[in-house]
Coordinates of C-alpha atoms in Angstrom, one line a residue:
Chain Y
X1 CA -4.7 -4.1 -34.8
X2 CA -4.0 -5.8 -31.6
X3 CA -4.4 -5.0 -28.0
X4 CA -2.4 -2.0 -27.1
X5 CA 0.0 -1.8 -24.0
X6 CA 0.2 1.0 -21.5
X7 CA 1.2 1.7 -17.8
X8 CA -0.7 3.3 -15.0
X9 CA 1.9 5.6 -13.4
X10 CA 0.2 4.2 -10.1
X11 CA 2.6 1.3 -10.7
X12 CA 5.7 3.6 -9.8
X13 CA 4.0 4.9 -6.6
X14 CA 6.9 3.7 -4.4
X15 CA 9.7 5.3 -6.8
X16 CA 7.5 8.5 -6.6
X17 CA 7.1 8.3 -2.8
X18 CA 10.9 8.1 -2.4
X19 CA 11.5 10.7 -5.0
X20 CA 13.4 8.3 -7.3
X21 CA 11.3 9.0 -10.1
X22 CA 8.9 11.9 -11.1
X23 CA 6.2 11.4 -13.6
X24 CA 8.4 12.7 -16.5
X25 CA 11.0 9.9 -15.6
X26 CA 8.0 7.4 -15.5
X27 CA 6.9 8.5 -19.1
X28 CA 10.5 8.1 -20.3
X29 CA 10.6 4.6 -18.9
X30 CA 7.5 3.6 -20.7
X31 CA 8.7 5.2 -24.0
X32 CA 12.3 4.1 -23.8
X33 CA 12.3 0.7 -22.3
X34 CA 8.8 -0.7 -22.6
X35 CA 8.6 0.7 -26.2
X36 CA 5.0 1.7 -26.0
X37 CA 2.8 4.8 -25.6
X38 CA -0.2 4.3 -23.3
X39 CA -0.3 6.3 -20.0
X40 CA -2.7 6.2 -17.3
X41 CA -2.5 8.3 -14.1
X42 CA -4.1 8.7 -10.6
X43 CA -5.3 12.3 -10.6
X44 CA -4.5 12.7 -6.9
X45 CA -1.0 11.4 -7.3
X46 CA 0.4 13.0 -10.4
X47 CA -1.5 16.4 -10.7
X48 CA 0.2 18.8 -8.4
X49 CA -2.4 21.0 -6.6
X50 CA -5.4 18.9 -7.8
X51 CA -8.2 19.9 -8.4
X52 CA -6.6 23.2 -9.3
X53 CA -3.6 22.4 -11.5
X54 CA -1.7 25.4 -12.5
X55 CA -1.4 26.3 -16.1
X56 CA 2.3 25.5 -16.0
X57 CA 1.6 22.0 -14.8
X58 CA -0.9 21.5 -17.7
X59 CA 1.5 22.9 -20.2
X60 CA 4.4 20.7 -19.0
X61 CA 2.1 17.6 -19.0
X62 CA 0.9 18.2 -22.7
X63 CA 4.4 19.2 -23.7
X64 CA 6.0 16.1 -22.3
X65 CA 3.6 13.8 -23.6
X66 CA 3.8 15.3 -27.1
X67 CA 7.5 15.3 -27.0
X68 CA 7.7 11.4 -26.6
X69 CA 4.5 10.7 -28.8
X70 CA 2.5 9.4 -25.7
X71 CA -1.1 8.7 -25.5
X72 CA -2.9 10.0 -22.5
X73 CA -5.5 6.9 -22.1
X74 CA -7.3 7.2 -18.8
X75 CA -7.2 9.4 -15.7
X76 CA -8.3 7.5 -12.6
X77 CA -10.6 9.7 -10.3
X78 CA -12.1 9.2 -7.0
X79 CA -15.1 9.8 -4.8
X80 CA -14.4 10.9 -1.2
X81 CA -17.9 11.5 0.2
X82 CA -16.5 13.4 3.3
X83 CA -14.8 16.1 1.4
X84 CA -17.1 18.8 2.9
X85 CA -17.1 17.0 6.5
X86 CA -20.3 18.9 7.6
X87 CA -22.5 16.6 5.4
X88 CA -22.2 13.5 3.2
X89 CA -21.6 14.7 -0.4
X90 CA -24.9 14.6 -2.2
X91 CA -25.1 12.8 -5.7
X92 CA -25.5 16.3 -7.3
X93 CA -22.2 17.3 -5.5
X94 CA -20.6 14.1 -6.5
X95 CA -21.6 14.7 -10.2
X96 CA -20.0 18.0 -9.9
X97 CA -16.7 16.6 -8.9
X98 CA -17.1 14.1 -11.7
X99 CA -17.8 16.8 -14.3
X100 CA -14.7 18.8 -13.0
X101 CA -12.5 15.7 -13.2
X102 CA -13.7 15.3 -16.9
X103 CA -12.7 19.0 -17.6
X104 CA -9.2 18.3 -16.1
X105 CA -8.8 15.2 -18.0
X106 CA -9.8 16.9 -21.2
X107 CA -7.1 19.5 -20.7
X108 CA -4.5 16.9 -20.0
X109 CA -5.5 15.1 -23.2
X110 CA -6.9 11.9 -21.7
X111 CA -9.5 10.0 -23.7
X112 CA -11.1 8.5 -20.7
X113 CA -11.7 8.9 -16.9
X114 CA -12.0 5.7 -14.7
X115 CA -14.6 6.2 -12.0
X116 CA -14.9 3.8 -9.0
X117 CA -17.3 0.9 -8.8
X118 CA -19.2 2.5 -6.0
X119 CA -20.1 5.6 -8.0
X120 CA -23.9 5.6 -8.2
X121 CA -25.3 5.3 -11.7
X122 CA -27.3 8.4 -11.5
X123 CA -24.1 10.3 -10.7
X124 CA -22.7 9.1 -13.9
X125 CA -25.7 9.9 -15.8
X126 CA -25.7 13.4 -14.5
X127 CA -22.1 13.9 -15.7
X128 CA -22.6 12.3 -19.3
X129 CA -23.6 15.4 -21.0
X130 CA -20.3 16.9 -19.8
X131 CA -18.3 13.7 -21.0
X132 CA -19.8 14.1 -24.5
X133 CA -19.1 18.0 -24.7
X134 CA -15.6 17.4 -23.5
X135 CA -15.0 14.4 -25.6
X136 CA -13.9 12.1 -22.5
X137 CA -15.4 8.6 -21.9
X138 CA -16.3 7.7 -18.4
X139 CA -15.3 4.1 -17.7
X140 CA -16.6 2.5 -14.4
X141 CA -14.2 0.1 -13.0
X142 CA -15.0 -3.6 -12.3
X143 CA -12.8 -4.3 -9.5
X144 CA -12.4 -7.6 -7.4
X145 CA -14.4 -8.9 -5.6
X146 CA -16.9 -8.0 -8.2
X147 CA -17.9 -10.3 -11.0
X148 CA -18.6 -9.0 -14.5
X149 CA -22.0 -10.7 -14.8
X150 CA -22.5 -13.7 -12.5
X151 CA -21.6 -14.1 -9.2
X152 CA -18.9 -16.8 -9.0
X153 CA -17.5 -16.5 -5.4
X154 CA -19.3 -17.3 -2.4
X155 CA -16.8 -15.4 -0.3
X156 CA -17.6 -12.2 1.6
X157 CA -18.5 -9.5 -0.8
X158 CA -18.6 -5.8 0.4
X159 CA -22.2 -5.0 0.7
X160 CA -21.8 -1.6 -0.9
X161 CA -20.5 -3.3 -4.1
X162 CA -23.5 -4.0 -6.5
X163 CA -22.6 -6.9 -8.8
X164 CA -25.3 -5.8 -11.1
X165 CA -22.8 -2.8 -11.9
X166 CA -21.7 -3.9 -15.3
X167 CA -25.3 -4.3 -16.5
X168 CA -26.4 -0.9 -15.2
X169 CA -23.6 0.7 -17.2
X170 CA -24.5 -1.2 -20.4
X171 CA -28.2 -0.4 -19.9
X172 CA -27.3 3.2 -19.6
X173 CA -25.2 3.3 -22.6
X174 CA -27.9 1.5 -24.7
X175 CA -30.7 3.7 -23.4
X176 CA -28.9 6.9 -24.1
X177 CA -27.2 5.6 -27.2
X178 CA -24.0 7.2 -25.9
X179 CA -20.5 6.1 -26.5
X180 CA -19.3 8.1 -23.7
X181 CA -20.0 5.5 -20.9
X182 CA -18.4 2.2 -20.4
X183 CA -16.4 -0.3 -18.4
X184 CA -12.8 -0.5 -17.0
X185 CA -12.3 -4.2 -16.0
X186 CA -9.5 -4.6 -13.6
X187 CA -7.5 -7.8 -14.2
X188 CA -7.6 -8.5 -10.5
X189 CA -11.1 -9.9 -11.1
X190 CA -9.4 -12.9 -12.4
X191 CA -7.2 -13.4 -9.4
X192 CA -7.5 -17.0 -8.4
X193 CA -5.3 -17.5 -5.5
X194 CA -3.5 -15.5 -2.8
X195 CA -0.4 -13.7 -3.7
X196 CA 3.1 -14.8 -2.4
X197 CA 3.8 -11.3 -1.2
X198 CA 0.4 -10.9 0.7
X199 CA 0.9 -14.3 2.4
X200 CA 4.6 -13.3 3.5
X201 CA 3.2 -9.8 4.6
X202 CA 0.5 -11.6 6.6
X203 CA 3.2 -13.9 8.2
X204 CA 5.3 -11.1 9.4
X205 CA 2.2 -9.5 11.0
X206 CA 0.5 -12.3 13.1
X207 CA 1.4 -13.9 16.3
X208 CA 1.6 -17.6 14.9
X209 CA 2.9 -17.3 11.3
X210 CA 2.3 -21.3 10.8
X211 CA -1.5 -20.6 11.0
X212 CA -1.3 -18.4 7.9
X213 CA 0.4 -21.3 6.0
X214 CA -2.4 -23.5 7.5
X215 CA -5.1 -21.2 6.0
X216 CA -3.5 -21.0 2.6
X217 CA -2.9 -24.8 2.3
X218 CA -6.3 -25.8 3.4
X219 CA -8.6 -23.1 2.1
X220 CA -10.3 -25.5 -0.2
X221 CA -11.2 -27.8 2.5
X222 CA -13.1 -25.4 5.0
X223 CA -15.5 -22.5 4.7
X224 CA -14.7 -19.4 6.6
X225 CA -16.6 -20.3 9.9
X226 CA -15.0 -23.8 9.7
X227 CA -11.6 -22.4 9.2
X228 CA -11.7 -19.8 12.0
X229 CA -12.7 -22.7 14.4
X230 CA -9.9 -24.9 12.9
X231 CA -7.2 -22.1 13.5
X232 CA -8.1 -21.8 17.1
X233 CA -8.1 -25.5 17.6
X234 CA -4.7 -26.0 15.8
X235 CA -3.2 -22.7 16.9
X236 CA -4.8 -21.5 20.1
X237 CA -4.5 -17.9 20.6
X238 CA -3.9 -17.1 16.9
X239 CA -4.9 -13.6 16.1
X240 CA -6.5 -14.5 12.8
X241 CA -9.9 -14.1 13.9
X242 CA -11.4 -11.5 11.5
X243 CA -13.2 -13.0 8.6
X244 CA -13.0 -9.9 6.5
X245 CA -9.3 -9.7 6.7
X246 CA -9.0 -13.4 5.9
X247 CA -10.7 -13.2 2.6
X248 CA -7.4 -12.6 0.6
X249 CA -5.8 -15.7 2.3
X250 CA -8.8 -17.8 1.7
X251 CA -9.2 -16.8 -2.1
X252 CA -10.1 -20.1 -4.0
X253 CA -11.6 -18.8 -7.2
X254 CA -11.4 -15.5 -9.2
X255 CA -14.5 -13.1 -8.7
X256 CA -15.2 -13.0 -12.5
X257 CA -15.4 -15.5 -15.3
X258 CA -13.2 -14.6 -18.4
X259 CA -16.1 -15.8 -20.7
X260 CA -18.2 -12.9 -19.4
X261 CA -15.8 -10.6 -21.0
X262 CA -17.5 -11.5 -24.4
X263 CA -20.6 -9.6 -23.5
X264 CA -19.0 -6.4 -22.1
X265 CA -16.3 -6.3 -24.6
X266 CA -17.9 -3.6 -26.8
X267 CA -18.3 -1.4 -23.8
X268 CA -14.7 -1.5 -22.5
X269 CA -13.0 1.8 -22.4
X270 CA -9.6 0.6 -21.2
X271 CA -8.4 -2.2 -18.8
X272 CA -6.3 -2.1 -15.7
X273 CA -3.6 -4.7 -15.8
X274 CA -3.3 -5.4 -12.1
X275 CA -0.6 -7.5 -10.9
X276 CA 1.4 -8.3 -7.7
X277 CA 4.6 -10.1 -8.5
X278 CA 6.0 -11.4 -11.9
X279 CA 8.1 -14.5 -11.6
X280 CA 9.9 -16.6 -14.4
X281 CA 7.9 -19.4 -15.9
X282 CA 9.3 -22.6 -15.3
X283 CA 11.2 -23.9 -18.3
X284 CA 10.8 -20.6 -20.1
X285 CA 13.7 -18.3 -19.4
X286 CA 12.8 -14.7 -19.9
X287 CA 9.2 -15.3 -19.9
X288 CA 7.1 -14.1 -16.8
X289 CA 3.6 -14.6 -15.2
X290 CA 1.8 -13.5 -12.2
X291 CA 0.9 -16.9 -10.6
X292 CA -1.9 -15.6 -8.8
X293 CA -4.0 -13.9 -11.9
X294 CA -5.1 -15.5 -15.1
X295 CA -4.1 -13.4 -17.9
X296 CA -3.9 -16.1 -20.6
X297 CA -7.6 -16.8 -21.0
X298 CA -8.9 -13.2 -20.5
X299 CA -6.5 -11.9 -23.3
X300 CA -7.4 -14.8 -25.6
X301 CA -11.0 -14.1 -25.2
X302 CA -10.4 -10.2 -25.7
X303 CA -8.6 -11.0 -28.8
X304 CA -11.4 -13.1 -30.2
X305 CA -13.7 -10.4 -29.4
X306 CA -11.7 -7.9 -31.3
X307 CA -10.7 -5.6 -28.5
X308 CA -8.0 -3.2 -29.5
X309 CA -8.0 -0.8 -26.6
X310 CA -5.3 -0.6 -24.0
X311 CA -4.3 -2.7 -21.1
X312 CA -2.3 -0.5 -18.7
X313 CA 0.0 -2.1 -16.1
X314 CA -1.2 -1.6 -12.5
X315 CA 1.4 -3.0 -10.2
X316 CA 0.5 -3.3 -6.6
X317 CA 2.6 -5.8 -4.9
X318 CA 5.0 -3.3 -3.5
X319 CA 2.4 -2.3 -0.8
X320 CA 3.0 -5.7 0.9
X321 CA 6.6 -5.3 1.2
X322 CA 6.8 -1.7 2.7
X323 CA 7.0 -2.9 6.2
X324 CA 10.5 -4.0 5.6
X325 CA 13.8 -2.1 5.0
X326 CA 15.0 -0.4 1.9
X327 CA 17.1 -3.3 0.9
X328 CA 13.9 -5.5 0.8
X329 CA 11.7 -3.2 -1.4
X330 CA 10.7 -4.5 -4.6
X331 CA 11.9 -2.8 -8.0
X332 CA 8.9 -1.5 -9.5
X333 CA 10.7 -0.8 -12.9
X334 CA 11.8 -4.4 -13.1
X335 CA 8.4 -5.7 -12.3
X336 CA 6.7 -3.6 -14.8
X337 CA 9.2 -4.6 -17.5
X338 CA 8.4 -8.2 -16.8
X339 CA 4.8 -7.5 -17.0
X340 CA 5.2 -6.1 -20.4
X341 CA 7.3 -9.0 -21.6
X342 CA 4.0 -11.0 -20.7
X343 CA 1.7 -8.4 -22.3
X344 CA 3.7 -8.3 -25.5
X345 CA 3.8 -12.1 -25.9
X346 CA 0.1 -12.7 -24.8
X347 CA -1.2 -9.9 -27.1
X348 CA 0.7 -10.7 -30.1
X349 CA -1.5 -11.5 -33.2
Chain Q
X1 CA 1.5 0.7 3.0
X2 CA 4.8 2.7 3.4
X3 CA 4.7 1.4 7.0
X4 CA 8.3 1.9 7.9
X5 CA 8.5 5.3 6.0
X6 CA 5.4 7.4 7.3
X7 CA 7.8 9.4 9.7
X8 CA 10.5 11.1 7.7
X9 CA 13.6 9.8 9.1
X10 CA 15.7 12.2 11.4
X11 CA 12.7 14.7 11.4
X12 CA 12.0 14.5 15.2
X13 CA 12.8 17.6 17.2
X14 CA 11.5 19.9 19.9
X15 CA 9.3 22.9 19.2
X16 CA 10.8 25.9 20.9
X17 CA 9.0 29.2 21.8
X18 CA 10.7 32.0 23.6
X19 CA 13.7 29.7 24.3
X20 CA 11.5 27.1 25.8
X21 CA 10.5 23.7 24.6
X22 CA 6.7 23.7 24.2
X23 CA 6.3 20.5 22.3
X24 CA 7.8 18.3 19.6
X25 CA 7.3 17.8 15.9
X26 CA 8.0 15.3 13.1
X27 CA 7.5 15.1 9.4
X28 CA 4.8 12.5 8.0
X29 CA 4.1 11.4 4.5
X30 CA 0.7 10.2 3.4
X31 CA -0.2 6.6 4.0
X32 CA -1.8 6.1 0.6
X33 CA -0.8 6.1 -3.0
X34 CA -2.7 9.3 -3.6
X35 CA -3.0 12.8 -2.0
X36 CA -6.3 13.9 -0.5
X37 CA -8.5 16.9 0.2
X38 CA -6.9 18.3 3.3
X39 CA -10.3 18.4 5.1
X40 CA -10.4 14.5 5.0
X41 CA -7.2 14.6 7.3
X42 CA -8.4 13.5 10.5
X43 CA -5.5 13.5 12.8
X44 CA -3.0 10.9 14.3
X45 CA -2.7 8.3 16.8
X46 CA 0.5 9.2 18.5
X47 CA 2.3 7.5 21.4
X48 CA 5.8 8.3 22.4
X49 CA 7.7 6.1 24.9
X50 CA 4.2 4.6 26.0
X51 CA 2.5 8.1 26.4
X52 CA -0.4 8.8 24.2
X53 CA -0.9 12.4 22.8
X54 CA -4.6 12.8 21.6
X55 CA -5.7 15.0 18.5
X56 CA -6.4 17.9 20.7
X57 CA -2.9 18.3 21.3
X58 CA -1.9 18.1 17.7
X59 CA -1.6 20.7 15.0
X60 CA -0.6 20.0 11.3
X61 CA 1.6 22.2 9.1
X62 CA 1.3 21.9 5.3
X63 CA 1.2 23.9 2.2
X64 CA 3.4 26.8 3.5
X65 CA 0.8 27.7 6.2
X66 CA 1.3 28.0 9.9
X67 CA 0.2 24.9 12.0
X68 CA -3.4 24.4 12.1
X69 CA -5.7 22.4 14.5
X70 CA -7.6 19.5 13.2
X71 CA -10.9 21.6 13.7
X72 CA -9.3 24.1 11.3
X73 CA -8.1 21.4 8.9
X74 CA -11.7 20.0 8.7
X75 CA -12.7 23.2 7.0
X76 CA -10.1 23.1 4.3
X77 CA -12.4 21.5 1.8
X78 CA -10.7 22.7 -1.4
X79 CA -7.1 22.5 -0.3
X80 CA -4.9 19.5 -1.2
X81 CA -2.5 17.5 0.7
X82 CA -0.4 16.5 -2.3
X83 CA 1.0 12.9 -2.4
X84 CA 4.7 14.1 -2.9
X85 CA 4.8 16.4 0.2
X86 CA 5.6 15.9 3.9
X87 CA 3.6 17.7 6.5
X88 CA 4.7 18.5 9.9
X89 CA 2.8 17.1 13.0
X90 CA 3.2 19.4 16.0
X91 CA 2.4 18.1 19.4
X92 CA 2.1 20.3 22.5
X93 CA 4.1 18.8 25.4
X94 CA 5.5 21.2 28.0
X95 CA 9.3 20.8 28.1
X96 CA 9.3 18.8 24.9
X97 CA 11.1 15.4 24.7
X98 CA 14.3 14.5 26.4
X99 CA 17.3 14.1 24.2
X100 CA 18.0 10.6 22.8
X101 CA 15.9 8.1 21.0
X102 CA 12.3 7.7 21.3
X103 CA 9.8 5.0 20.4
X104 CA 6.9 6.4 18.5
X105 CA 3.7 4.6 17.5
X106 CA 1.8 6.2 14.6
X107 CA -1.4 5.9 12.6
X108 CA -2.6 8.4 10.3
X109 CA -6.5 9.0 9.9
X110 CA -7.6 10.1 6.5
X111 CA -11.3 9.8 5.7
X112 CA -10.6 8.8 2.2
X113 CA -13.3 6.6 0.6
X114 CA -14.1 4.9 -2.7
X115 CA -17.8 6.1 -2.7
X116 CA -20.8 5.7 -0.4
X117 CA -21.0 3.4 2.5
X118 CA -24.5 3.8 3.9
X119 CA -24.9 4.5 7.5
X120 CA -21.2 4.8 8.3
X121 CA -21.1 8.0 6.3
X122 CA -23.7 9.9 8.4
X123 CA -21.8 8.4 11.4
X124 CA -18.5 9.7 10.3
X125 CA -20.0 13.2 9.9
X126 CA -21.4 13.2 13.4
X127 CA -18.5 11.2 15.0
X128 CA -15.4 10.9 13.0
X129 CA -13.5 7.8 13.9
X130 CA -10.8 8.2 16.7
X131 CA -7.2 7.8 15.1
X132 CA -5.7 4.7 15.9
X133 CA -8.8 2.5 15.7
X134 CA -7.9 1.4 12.1
X135 CA -11.1 3.2 10.9
X136 CA -10.2 5.9 8.4
X137 CA -6.6 4.7 8.4
X138 CA -6.5 4.2 4.5
X139 CA -4.1 1.8 3.4
X140 CA -2.0 1.3 6.6
X141 CA -4.6 -0.2 9.1
X142 CA -1.9 -1.0 11.7
X143 CA -0.1 1.3 14.1
X144 CA 3.3 1.5 12.9
X145 CA 6.3 2.0 15.3
X146 CA 9.5 4.0 14.8
X147 CA 12.7 4.5 16.8
X148 CA 13.7 8.1 16.2
X149 CA 16.5 10.1 17.7
X150 CA 15.7 13.7 18.9
X151 CA 17.5 16.2 16.5
X152 CA 18.6 19.6 17.4
X153 CA 15.7 22.2 17.2

C-alpha cells in the first residue's frame, strides 16, 4: 500500500466561479485524467443550500460518486462565530454546528470532516460521540503558520493560533481511546519561501514595485523592524508599512519541520496538498514541482511512517492572479494535473 | 480574490418604480471560495464616480426573495448565500444614474471567520465593521474598481 492521491474540489474554485466546471465535471476530471479516486470538498462551496441540502442533491452526489467509483475522503467544514449576529456563538452552539456537519458528511459518504485550526478542543470533544455514531472522523487542520510540534519560525504568528494544537488532539485521542479524532496537516506548513504568484500580485498592488523585490531578495538579512525601516530609507513613501501583510514576502523558513510528522503520523486523517504554482523541474521535462513548498522530505517521511492515507491537492495560486483579465488567469486543470504528476512520482513505492 | 469579477459584467442598470428611476442596481458574486450564512453578509462599500453610497441606502436581493435591508439580512441566520449565485445590490438614488460609463469602487463585507478571535468577536456583535475598511472583507481586502456602462432597465 502506498500513499493515495486525491483532489479537493477547492482547487477548481475559479472554474466553478466562472461556471466552466460544476462538481460533476470536477469528479470526471479526477477520474478520467488524474486516474485516481480521492475527493475532498468545501461544504459551503459544493453543497447547494448548505446546511440543508435537498434529498435530490444527496442522491445526485452519492450516485455520481458511485458511478465513477470515487472515494469521499474529507469534507472541509467551518466555524463562523457570528452566524447569529446578536451574540458570539457559544462553544455548545459551535459543537452543534460541528455535529450537524458530521451528519451531512455521513449522508454524502465522507469518511472525515476537516475542522479548522481554531476550533476549541472542548467543541471537538463535545462532538466526538456524534463522530463515532456516524462513523466520520474529525480531523483538525494544521495550517501555516502553525508548526506541528516545535515552533520553528520567529515570524509573526496569529495570536489565536495555538501551536500546542496537535498535542491537544493527540492527548484527546489517547485519553478517550477514540480513533475518531485526528489531524489534517496542510502541506503549506512546509512552504519555505514566498511564491512567485504572490510576489507578482504584490508588485501590481504597491506604489513602488521595486520595494517588493528588495524585501524578497533581502529577507534573510533583516528582521521585520529593520526591513520596514530599510524600505523607507531606500524607497521613501513606499506603502509597504504593515508587518502583518509583509509576512508572506518575508517568509524564510517553513512553519513546520517534516521530521515532526513522525510523531503525528498515526493520527493523520488526511492531508491537504496545498500548492501555488507547478513549474517544470530544470533538466527533467514533464516533471513538476512547487518551488516554494517542500514535498520531497515530508512524503519521504510519511512513507517511512507507513502512512497510506490520502494527499488531496489544494491549489491556491489562482487567487493571486484574479486581479488580471481572463487571458491571464491560470489554468487550474493543468496545475492540478502537474501536481498529480509530482504526487505520483514522489509517492511511488 | 476574484478582484476583477465581483461585479457581474453588464449588470449595472437603474431601478425604475412607477416610471421613475429611484436608484440603481448591479449583480455581485461572493468574494471568497465558499458561500456563507446570509446573516454574515454585512453590506458594501460603494462609490460611483466618486460619490459614496452607505449601507443605509443599500438593499440586497438573493434567493428569489424581494430586496432586503442589511438589518433584515442580519436576521437570516439559517439562510445561505450560495457560492455559485449572484445577488443583486440595489442602491437608492433619486433619478438613478446617468446613461454612459460609471467608475464603481466596491468592497463586500462578510463577517466570515475561521473560529474565535477574542475581543474582536464581541466588538463585531456590538459594532460590525464598516464596509470598505478591509475588516470583514474576507479574501478581497482591497477596494476593487470597475468601469461599467449603464444598461437599459
